[in-house]
Coordinates of C-alpha atoms and ligand atoms in Angstrom, one line a residue:
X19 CA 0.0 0.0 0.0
X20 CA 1.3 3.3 -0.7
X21 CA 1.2 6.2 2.1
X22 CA -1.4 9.2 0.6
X23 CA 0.7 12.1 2.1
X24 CA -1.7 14.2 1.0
X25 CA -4.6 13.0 3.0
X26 CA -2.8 14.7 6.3
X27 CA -4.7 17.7 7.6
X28 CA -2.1 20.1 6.8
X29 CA -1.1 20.4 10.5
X30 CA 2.2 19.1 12.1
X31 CA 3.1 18.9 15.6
X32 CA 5.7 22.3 15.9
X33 CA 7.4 19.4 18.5
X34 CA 7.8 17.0 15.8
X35 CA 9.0 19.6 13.3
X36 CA 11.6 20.5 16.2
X37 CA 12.9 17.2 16.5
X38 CA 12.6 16.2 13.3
X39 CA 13.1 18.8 10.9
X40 CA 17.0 18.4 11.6
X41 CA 19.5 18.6 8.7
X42 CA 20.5 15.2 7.3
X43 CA 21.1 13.5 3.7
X44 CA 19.0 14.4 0.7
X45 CA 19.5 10.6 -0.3
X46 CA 20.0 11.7 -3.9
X47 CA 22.8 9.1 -4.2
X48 CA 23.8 6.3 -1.5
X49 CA 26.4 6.9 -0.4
X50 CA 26.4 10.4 -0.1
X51 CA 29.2 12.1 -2.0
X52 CA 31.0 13.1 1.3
X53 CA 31.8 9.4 1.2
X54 CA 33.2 9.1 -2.1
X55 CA 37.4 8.7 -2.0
X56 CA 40.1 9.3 -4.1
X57 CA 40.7 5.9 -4.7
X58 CA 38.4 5.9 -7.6
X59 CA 39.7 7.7 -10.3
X60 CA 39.4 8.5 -14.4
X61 CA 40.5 4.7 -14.8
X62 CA 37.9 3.4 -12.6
X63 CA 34.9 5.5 -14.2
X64 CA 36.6 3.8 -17.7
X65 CA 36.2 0.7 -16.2
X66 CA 32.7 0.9 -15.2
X67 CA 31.6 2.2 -18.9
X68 CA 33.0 -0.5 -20.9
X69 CA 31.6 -2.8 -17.9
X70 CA 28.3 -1.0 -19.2
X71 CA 29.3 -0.9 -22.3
X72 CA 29.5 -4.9 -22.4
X73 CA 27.2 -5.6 -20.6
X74 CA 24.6 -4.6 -22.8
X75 CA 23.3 -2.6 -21.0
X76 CA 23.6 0.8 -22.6
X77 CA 23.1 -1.0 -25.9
X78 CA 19.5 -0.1 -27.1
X79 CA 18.7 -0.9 -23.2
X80 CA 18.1 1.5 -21.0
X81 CA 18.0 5.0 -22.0
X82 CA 20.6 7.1 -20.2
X83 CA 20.5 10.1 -18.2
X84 CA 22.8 13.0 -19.0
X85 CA 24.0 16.4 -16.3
X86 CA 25.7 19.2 -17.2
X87 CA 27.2 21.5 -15.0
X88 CA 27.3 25.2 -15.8
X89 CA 29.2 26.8 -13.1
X90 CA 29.3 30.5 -13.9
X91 CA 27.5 33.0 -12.0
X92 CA 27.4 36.7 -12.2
X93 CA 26.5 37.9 -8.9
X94 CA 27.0 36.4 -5.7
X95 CA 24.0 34.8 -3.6
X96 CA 25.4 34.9 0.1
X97 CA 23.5 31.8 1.1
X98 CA 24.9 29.7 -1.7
X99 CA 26.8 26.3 -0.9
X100 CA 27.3 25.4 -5.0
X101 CA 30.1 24.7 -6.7
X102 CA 30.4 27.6 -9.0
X103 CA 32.8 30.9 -10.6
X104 CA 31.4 34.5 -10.1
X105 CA 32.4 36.0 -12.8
X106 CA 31.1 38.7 -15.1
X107 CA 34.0 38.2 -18.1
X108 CA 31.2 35.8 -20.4
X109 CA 34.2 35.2 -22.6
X110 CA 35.5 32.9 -20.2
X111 CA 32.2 30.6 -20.9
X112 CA 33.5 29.4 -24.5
X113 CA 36.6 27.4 -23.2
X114 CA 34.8 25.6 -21.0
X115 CA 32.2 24.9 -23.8
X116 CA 35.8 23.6 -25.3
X117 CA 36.5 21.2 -22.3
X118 CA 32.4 20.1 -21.6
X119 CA 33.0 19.1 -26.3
X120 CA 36.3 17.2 -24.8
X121 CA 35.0 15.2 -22.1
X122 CA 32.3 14.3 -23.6
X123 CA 33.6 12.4 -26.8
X124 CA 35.6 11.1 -24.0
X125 CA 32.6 9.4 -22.6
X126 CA 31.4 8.6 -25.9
X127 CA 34.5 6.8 -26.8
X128 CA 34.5 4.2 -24.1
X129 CA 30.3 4.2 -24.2
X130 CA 30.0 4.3 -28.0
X131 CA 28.3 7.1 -29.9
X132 CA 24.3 8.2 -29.9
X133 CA 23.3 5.8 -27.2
X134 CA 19.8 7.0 -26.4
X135 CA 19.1 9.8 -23.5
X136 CA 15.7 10.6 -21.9
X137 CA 16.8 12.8 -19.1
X138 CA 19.1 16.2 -19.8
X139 CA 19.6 18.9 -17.4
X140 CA 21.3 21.7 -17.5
X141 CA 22.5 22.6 -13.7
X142 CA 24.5 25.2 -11.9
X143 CA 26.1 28.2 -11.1
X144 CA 23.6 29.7 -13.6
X145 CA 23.1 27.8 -17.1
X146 CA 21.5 31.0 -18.4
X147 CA 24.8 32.5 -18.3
X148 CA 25.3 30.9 -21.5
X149 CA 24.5 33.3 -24.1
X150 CA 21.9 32.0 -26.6
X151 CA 24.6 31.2 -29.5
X152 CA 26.5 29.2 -26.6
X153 CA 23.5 27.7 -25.3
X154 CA 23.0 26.5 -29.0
X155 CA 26.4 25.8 -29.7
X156 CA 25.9 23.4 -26.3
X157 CA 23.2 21.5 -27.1
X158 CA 24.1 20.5 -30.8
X159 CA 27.4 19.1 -29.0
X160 CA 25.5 17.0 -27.3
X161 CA 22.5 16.3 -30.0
X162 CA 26.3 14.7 -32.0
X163 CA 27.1 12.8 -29.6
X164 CA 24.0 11.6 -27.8
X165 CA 20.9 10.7 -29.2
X166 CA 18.5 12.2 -27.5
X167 CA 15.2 10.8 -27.4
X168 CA 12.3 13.2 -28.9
X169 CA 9.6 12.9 -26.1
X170 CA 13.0 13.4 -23.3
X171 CA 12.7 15.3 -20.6
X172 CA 14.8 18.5 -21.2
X173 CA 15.2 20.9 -18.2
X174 CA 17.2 23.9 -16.9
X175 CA 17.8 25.7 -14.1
X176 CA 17.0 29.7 -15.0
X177 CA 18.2 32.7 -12.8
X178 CA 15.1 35.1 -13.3
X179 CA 17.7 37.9 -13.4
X180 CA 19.6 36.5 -16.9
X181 CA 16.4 35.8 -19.1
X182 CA 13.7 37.5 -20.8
X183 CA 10.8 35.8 -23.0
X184 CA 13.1 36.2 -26.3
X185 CA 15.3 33.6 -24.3
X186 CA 12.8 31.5 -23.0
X187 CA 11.5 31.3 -26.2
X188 CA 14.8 30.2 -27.3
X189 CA 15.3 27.6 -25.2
X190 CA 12.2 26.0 -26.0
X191 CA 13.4 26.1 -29.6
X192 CA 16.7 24.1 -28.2
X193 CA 14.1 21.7 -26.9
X194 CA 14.0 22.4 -22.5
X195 CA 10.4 21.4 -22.0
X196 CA 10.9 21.8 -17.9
X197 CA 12.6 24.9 -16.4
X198 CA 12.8 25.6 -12.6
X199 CA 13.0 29.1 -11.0
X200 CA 15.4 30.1 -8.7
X201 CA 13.2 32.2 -6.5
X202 CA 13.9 31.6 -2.9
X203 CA 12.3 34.6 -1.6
X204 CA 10.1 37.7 -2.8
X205 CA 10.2 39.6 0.0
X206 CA 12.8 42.6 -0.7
X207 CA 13.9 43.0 2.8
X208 CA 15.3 38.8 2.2
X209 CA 16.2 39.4 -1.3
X210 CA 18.4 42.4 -0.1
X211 CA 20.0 40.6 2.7
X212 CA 20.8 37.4 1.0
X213 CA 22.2 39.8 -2.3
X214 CA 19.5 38.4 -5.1
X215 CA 17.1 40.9 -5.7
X216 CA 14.2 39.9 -8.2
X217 CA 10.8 41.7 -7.8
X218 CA 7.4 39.6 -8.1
X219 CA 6.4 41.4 -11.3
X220 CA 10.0 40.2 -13.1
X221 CA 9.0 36.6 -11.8
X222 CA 5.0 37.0 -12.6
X223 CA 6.0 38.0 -16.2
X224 CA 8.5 35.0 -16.6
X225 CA 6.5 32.5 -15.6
X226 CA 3.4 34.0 -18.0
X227 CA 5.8 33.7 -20.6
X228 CA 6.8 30.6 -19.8
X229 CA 3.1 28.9 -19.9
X230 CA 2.6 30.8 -23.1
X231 CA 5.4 29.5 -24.5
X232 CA 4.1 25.4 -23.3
X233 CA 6.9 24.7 -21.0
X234 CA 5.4 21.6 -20.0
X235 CA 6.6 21.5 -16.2
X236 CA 7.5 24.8 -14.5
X237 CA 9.3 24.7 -10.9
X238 CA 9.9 27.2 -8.5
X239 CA 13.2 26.8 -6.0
X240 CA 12.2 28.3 -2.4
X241 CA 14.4 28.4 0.7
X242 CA 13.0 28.8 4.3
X243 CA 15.1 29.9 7.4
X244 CA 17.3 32.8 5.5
X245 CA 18.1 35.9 6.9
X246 CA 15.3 38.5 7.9
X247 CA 12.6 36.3 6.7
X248 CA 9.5 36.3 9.6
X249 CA 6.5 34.1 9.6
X250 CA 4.3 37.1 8.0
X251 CA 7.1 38.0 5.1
X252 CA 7.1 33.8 4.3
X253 CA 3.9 33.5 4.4
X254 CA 3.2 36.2 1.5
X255 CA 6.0 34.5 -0.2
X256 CA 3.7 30.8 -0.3
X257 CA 0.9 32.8 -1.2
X258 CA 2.0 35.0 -4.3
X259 CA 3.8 31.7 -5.5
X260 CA 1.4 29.3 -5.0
X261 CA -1.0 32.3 -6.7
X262 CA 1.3 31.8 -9.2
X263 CA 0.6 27.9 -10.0
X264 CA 4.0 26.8 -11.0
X265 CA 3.9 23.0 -11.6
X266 CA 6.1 22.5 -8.7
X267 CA 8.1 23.7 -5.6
X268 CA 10.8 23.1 -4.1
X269 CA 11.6 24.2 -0.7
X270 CA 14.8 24.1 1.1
X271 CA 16.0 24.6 4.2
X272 CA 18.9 27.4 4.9
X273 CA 22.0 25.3 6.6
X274 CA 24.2 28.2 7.7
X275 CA 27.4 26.7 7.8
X276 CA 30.1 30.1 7.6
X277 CA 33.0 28.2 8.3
X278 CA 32.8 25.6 5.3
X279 CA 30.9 27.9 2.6
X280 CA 32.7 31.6 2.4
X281 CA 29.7 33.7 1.0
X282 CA 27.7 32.7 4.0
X283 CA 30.4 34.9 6.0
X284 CA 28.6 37.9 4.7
X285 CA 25.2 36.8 6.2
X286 CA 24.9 38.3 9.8
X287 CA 24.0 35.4 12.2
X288 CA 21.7 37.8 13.9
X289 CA 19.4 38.6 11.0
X290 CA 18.4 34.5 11.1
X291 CA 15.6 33.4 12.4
X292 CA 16.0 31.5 15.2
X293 CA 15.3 27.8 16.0
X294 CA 11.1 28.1 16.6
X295 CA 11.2 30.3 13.7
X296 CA 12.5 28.0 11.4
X297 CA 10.2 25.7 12.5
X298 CA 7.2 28.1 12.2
X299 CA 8.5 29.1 8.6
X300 CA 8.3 25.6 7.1
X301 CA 4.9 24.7 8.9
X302 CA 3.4 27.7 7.5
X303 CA 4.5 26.8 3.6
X304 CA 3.4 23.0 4.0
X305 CA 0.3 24.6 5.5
X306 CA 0.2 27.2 2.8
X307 CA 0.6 25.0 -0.3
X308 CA -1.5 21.8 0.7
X309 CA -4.2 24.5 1.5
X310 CA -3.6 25.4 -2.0
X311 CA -3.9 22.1 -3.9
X312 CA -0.6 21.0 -3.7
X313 CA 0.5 17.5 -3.1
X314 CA 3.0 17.1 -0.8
X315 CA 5.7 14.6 -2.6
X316 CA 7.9 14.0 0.3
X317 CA 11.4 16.0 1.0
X318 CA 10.0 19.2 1.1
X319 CA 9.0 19.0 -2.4
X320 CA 5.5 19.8 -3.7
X321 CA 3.8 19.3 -7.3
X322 CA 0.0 19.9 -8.4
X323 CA -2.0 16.8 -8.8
X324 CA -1.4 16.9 -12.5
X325 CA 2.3 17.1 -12.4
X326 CA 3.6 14.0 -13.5
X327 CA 5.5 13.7 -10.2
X328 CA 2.3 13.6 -8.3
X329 CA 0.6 11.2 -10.8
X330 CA 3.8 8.8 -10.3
X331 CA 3.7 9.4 -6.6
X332 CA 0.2 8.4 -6.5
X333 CA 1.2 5.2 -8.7
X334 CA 4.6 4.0 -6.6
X335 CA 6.7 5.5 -9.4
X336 CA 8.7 8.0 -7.8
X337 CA 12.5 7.7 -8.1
X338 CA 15.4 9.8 -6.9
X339 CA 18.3 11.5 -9.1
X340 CA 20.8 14.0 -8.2
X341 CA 18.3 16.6 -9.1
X342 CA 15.9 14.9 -6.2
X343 CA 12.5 13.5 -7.3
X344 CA 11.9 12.3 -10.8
X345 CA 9.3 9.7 -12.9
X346 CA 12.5 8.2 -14.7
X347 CA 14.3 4.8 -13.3
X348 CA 16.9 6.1 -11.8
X349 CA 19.5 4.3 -14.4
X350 CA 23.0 5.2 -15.5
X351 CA 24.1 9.3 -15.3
X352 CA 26.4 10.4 -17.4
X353 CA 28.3 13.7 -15.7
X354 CA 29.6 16.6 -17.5
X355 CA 30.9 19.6 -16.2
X356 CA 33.2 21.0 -13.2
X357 CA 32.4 19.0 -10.1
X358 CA 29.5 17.2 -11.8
X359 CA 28.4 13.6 -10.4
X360 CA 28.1 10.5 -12.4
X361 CA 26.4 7.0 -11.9
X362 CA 27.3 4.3 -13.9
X363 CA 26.5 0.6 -13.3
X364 CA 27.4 0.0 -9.5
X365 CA 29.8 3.2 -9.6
X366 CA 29.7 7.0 -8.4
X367 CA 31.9 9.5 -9.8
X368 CA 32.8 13.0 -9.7
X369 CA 34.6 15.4 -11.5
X370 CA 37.5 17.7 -9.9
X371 CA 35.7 21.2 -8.3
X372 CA 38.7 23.1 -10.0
X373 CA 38.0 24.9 -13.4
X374 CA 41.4 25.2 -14.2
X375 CA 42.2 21.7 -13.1
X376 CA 38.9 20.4 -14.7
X377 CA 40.0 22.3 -18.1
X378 CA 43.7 21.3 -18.1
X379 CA 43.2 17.3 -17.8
X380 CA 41.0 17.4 -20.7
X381 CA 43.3 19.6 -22.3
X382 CA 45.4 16.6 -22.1
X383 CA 42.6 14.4 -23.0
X384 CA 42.4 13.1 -19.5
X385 CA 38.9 12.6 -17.9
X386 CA 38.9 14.7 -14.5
X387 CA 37.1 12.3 -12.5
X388 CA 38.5 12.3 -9.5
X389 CA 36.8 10.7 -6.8
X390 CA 33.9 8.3 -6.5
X391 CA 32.9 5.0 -5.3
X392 CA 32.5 1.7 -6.3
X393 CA 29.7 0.4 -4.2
X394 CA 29.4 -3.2 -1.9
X395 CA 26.8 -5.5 -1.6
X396 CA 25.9 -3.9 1.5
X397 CA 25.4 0.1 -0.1
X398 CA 23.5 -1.5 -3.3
X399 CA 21.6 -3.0 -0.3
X400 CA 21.0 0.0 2.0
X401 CA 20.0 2.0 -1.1
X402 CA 17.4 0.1 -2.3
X403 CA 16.4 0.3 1.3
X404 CA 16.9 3.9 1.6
X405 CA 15.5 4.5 -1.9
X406 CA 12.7 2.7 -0.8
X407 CA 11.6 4.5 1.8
X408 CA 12.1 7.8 -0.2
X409 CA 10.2 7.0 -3.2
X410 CA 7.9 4.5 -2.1
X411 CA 7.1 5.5 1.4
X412 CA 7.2 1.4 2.0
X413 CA 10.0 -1.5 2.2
X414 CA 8.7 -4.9 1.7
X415 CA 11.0 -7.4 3.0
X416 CA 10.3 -10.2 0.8
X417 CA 11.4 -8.3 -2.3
X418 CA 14.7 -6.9 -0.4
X419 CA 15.3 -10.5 0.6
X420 CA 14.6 -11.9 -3.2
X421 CA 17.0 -9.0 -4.4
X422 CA 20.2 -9.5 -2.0
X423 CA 19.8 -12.7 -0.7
X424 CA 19.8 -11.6 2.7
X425 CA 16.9 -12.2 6.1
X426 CA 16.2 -8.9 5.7
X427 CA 15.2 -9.1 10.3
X428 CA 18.5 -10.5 10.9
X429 CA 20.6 -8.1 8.8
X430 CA 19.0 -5.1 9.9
X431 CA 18.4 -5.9 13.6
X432 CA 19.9 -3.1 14.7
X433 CA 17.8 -0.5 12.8
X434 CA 14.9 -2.0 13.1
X435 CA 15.2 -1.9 16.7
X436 CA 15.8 2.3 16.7
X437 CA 12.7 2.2 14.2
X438 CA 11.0 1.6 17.4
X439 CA 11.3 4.9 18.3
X440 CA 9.5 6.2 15.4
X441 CA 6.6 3.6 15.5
X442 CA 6.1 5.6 18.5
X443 CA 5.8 8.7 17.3
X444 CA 3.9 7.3 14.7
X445 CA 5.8 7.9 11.9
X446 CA 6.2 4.2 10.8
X447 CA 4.3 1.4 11.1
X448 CA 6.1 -2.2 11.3
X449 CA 4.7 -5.6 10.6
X450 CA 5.5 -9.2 9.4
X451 CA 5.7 -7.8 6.1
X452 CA 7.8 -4.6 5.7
X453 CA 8.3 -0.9 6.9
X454 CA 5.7 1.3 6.1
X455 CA 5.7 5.2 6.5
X456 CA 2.8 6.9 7.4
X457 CA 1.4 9.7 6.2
X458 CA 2.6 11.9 8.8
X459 CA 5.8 9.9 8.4
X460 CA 6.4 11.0 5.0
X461 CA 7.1 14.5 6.1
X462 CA 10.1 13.1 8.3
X463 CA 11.7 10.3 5.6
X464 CA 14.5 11.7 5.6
X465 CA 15.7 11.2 9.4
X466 CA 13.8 7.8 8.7
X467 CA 16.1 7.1 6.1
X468 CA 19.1 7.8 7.8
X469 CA 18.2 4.9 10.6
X470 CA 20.0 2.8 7.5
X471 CA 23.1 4.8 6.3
X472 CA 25.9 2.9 7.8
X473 CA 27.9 5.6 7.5
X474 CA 26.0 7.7 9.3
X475 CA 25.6 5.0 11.9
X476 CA 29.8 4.6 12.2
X477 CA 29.7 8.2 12.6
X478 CA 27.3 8.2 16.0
X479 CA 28.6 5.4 17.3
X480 CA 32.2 7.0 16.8
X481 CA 30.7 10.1 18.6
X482 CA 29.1 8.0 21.4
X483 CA 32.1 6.2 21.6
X484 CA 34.4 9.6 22.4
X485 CA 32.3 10.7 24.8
X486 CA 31.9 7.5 27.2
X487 CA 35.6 6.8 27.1
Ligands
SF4_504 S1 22.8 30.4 -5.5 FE1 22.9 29.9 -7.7 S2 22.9 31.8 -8.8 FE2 23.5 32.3 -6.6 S3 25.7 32.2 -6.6 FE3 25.0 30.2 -6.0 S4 25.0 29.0 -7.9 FE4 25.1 31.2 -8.4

């Protein structure tokens, strides 16, 4: 049985938000890419595509998956943690075109040419950056060396600031059929503090344009707990954007973390909200949008009943990528760009964060993966755990056992045993025949996910283990 999330009277516990709500894994891969080593290189990822390659299973099988990474930005955001360049010099975009042509018909090579994609997106930094001839000049790269499929899913992340309808217009001509805002905010006061300033009207117009022009999915990025933002300035925020019907939302939570990402330096701790706040901010928008007609489609991520997101939520479809919820099997992922992530087969990869680095190897016609992971029996287990949970709301332990060959009560003892916890709180339900998340549940997956990351489990029992000795 799947959970309905959306049959929850659109009230949580502020409690269970405060003990819940805490930061944790997004579970778009498993492992997380903080546990990816250096171990796996450029030779390893070669491995794993001719392994592929053999194999079959990118022969006429199953259609791949393709990311770029666009890292150029021209302003500064100051809550950003992404990997990208500010930069307003645009002539330094047609090198890296250069390198992104390089890499890959270096992919190609070991994969063979025109194997069939039906997921591209275009991520970032700011794609739009691109100027339309790049933009162009981008896409027929990859039209030559993949064949993309004509009903794919094309989408790409738009800074409202860099486009106007001429240049939505032209990337529907270059074939995006999904593009997703980066809002965050609309109250001034925010958009002042956090450096993006965007008014409504700018937004309102792009997203008008946007329908007109038949996007077919149109997503809005959202961020609760940033600086100067109150329950009252939020709650206008949900209500002009939910007014303004995109076909989904995201909503993220602010992690302020200074030390580790340097633009974050120039947000004054005192201008955040503090810990009830926080809380109150991200009640309010799940309030907000389900009051509006939105399905809630677990991990702070919303979608109108007619998304295809909610219709494959509804059917047990759902499936996680790097970009977080989609309706494709989440197959192989073929990663271009500065600091992009892969999956291939059984394999995670990711390419050097370093421009110059990333544009000097393939200079040298050197791929510049340079970490990644090739995953045990036990992580191709916990993720289809973990996956399962996620997408599913639901682990049936006959088909885990079928899968990996494992007594699925035995092996996982231990969690099982701090589910108990949450069966309490009544966030999970357990019985002779799997795990099953309840509807209030689904609005907590992700700490009831982490119950299986070993790696997170080393890490507490690490901690635990300091502080009894
Ligand atoms: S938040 Fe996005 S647009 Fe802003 S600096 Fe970071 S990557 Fe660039």
């Amino acid at each position: 049985m799947l959970t309905e999330p959306n049959t929850l009277a659109p009230m949580i516990d502020p409690e269970l938000l405060r003990r819940f709500s805490q930061g944790g894994p997004r579970y778009t891969s498993y492992p997380t890419a903080d546990r990816f080593v250096e171990a796996f290189g450029a030779d390893q990822y070669l491995q794993a595509l001719a392994q592929r390659s053999e194999g079959g299973a990118l022969h006429g099988g199953e259609p791949l998956s393709v990311y770029v990474h666009i890292p150029f930005c021209e302003s500064l955001c100051y809550y950003c943690a992404c990997n990208k360049v500010v930069t307003r010099q645009h002539n330094r975009a047609a090198p890296y075109l250069d390198a992104l042509e390089a890499e890959m018909a270096l992919q190609v090579q070991a994969l063979g040419a025109h194997r069939p994609v039906a997921q591209l997106h275009l991520g970032g930094g700011t794609p739009t950056f691109l100027s339309d001839d790049e933009l162009t000049r981008l896409m027929t790269s990859l039209r030559r060396h993949f064949a993309l499929q004509p009903n794919a899913e094309c989408s790409i992340e738009i800074d409202p600031r860099t486009v106007d309808a001429a240049r939505l217009a032209r990337l529907a001509e270059l074939g995006f059929n999904r593009i997703s805002f980066g809002v965050q905010d609309l109250d001034p006061a925010v958009q002042q503090a956090v450096h993006r300033v965007q008014p409504l009207e700018q937004i309102e117009a792009l997203m008008k344009d946007a329908r007109a022009l038949g996007f077919e999915s149109i997503n809005v990025d959202l961020i609760h707990g940033l600086p100067k933002q109150t329950t009252e300035s939020f709650t206008r925020t949900v209500r002009e954007i939910a007014r303004l019907r995109p076909d989904r939302i995201a909503l993220y939570a602010y992690a302020h973390l200074p030390q580790r990402f340097k633009p974050q330096r120039r947000i004054a701790s005192a201008e955040l909200p503090g810990a009830a706040e926080r809380v109150a901010l991200l009640a309010l928008a799940i309030d907000g949008f389900l009051e509006a007609g939105y399905d809630y489609i677990g991990m702070d991520h919303f979608a109108l009943p007619n998304d295809a997101l909610s219709v494959a939520r509804r059917q047990g479809r759902l499936h996680r990528s790097f970009q977080g919820y989609c309706t494709q099997p989440d197959g192989d992922l073929i990663a271009l760009g500065v600091s992009a992530i892969g999956r291939v087969g059984a394999t995670y990869s990711q390419n050097t964060k370093d421009l110059a680095e990333y544009q000097d190897l393939l200079a040298g016609g050197v791929l510049p993966v340079v970490r990644g992971l090739a995953l045990t029996r036990d992580d191709l287990l916990r993720r289809t755990v973990i996956m399962a949970l996620m997408c599913q709301g639901r682990v049936a332990f006959e088909s885990v056992e079928l899968a990996h060959l494992v007594d699925f009560r035995s092996y996982f003892a231990e969690e099982l045993a701090e589910l108990a916890q949450f069966v309490e709180d009544g966030l999970v339900t357990i019985d002779a025949d799997g795990i099953q998340v309840t509807p209030l549940g689904w609005y907590f997956v992700r700490v009831i996910a982490m119950v299986f990351d070993r790696p997170l489990r080393a890490d507490r029992a690490r901690e635990h283990y300091s502080k009894v000795i």
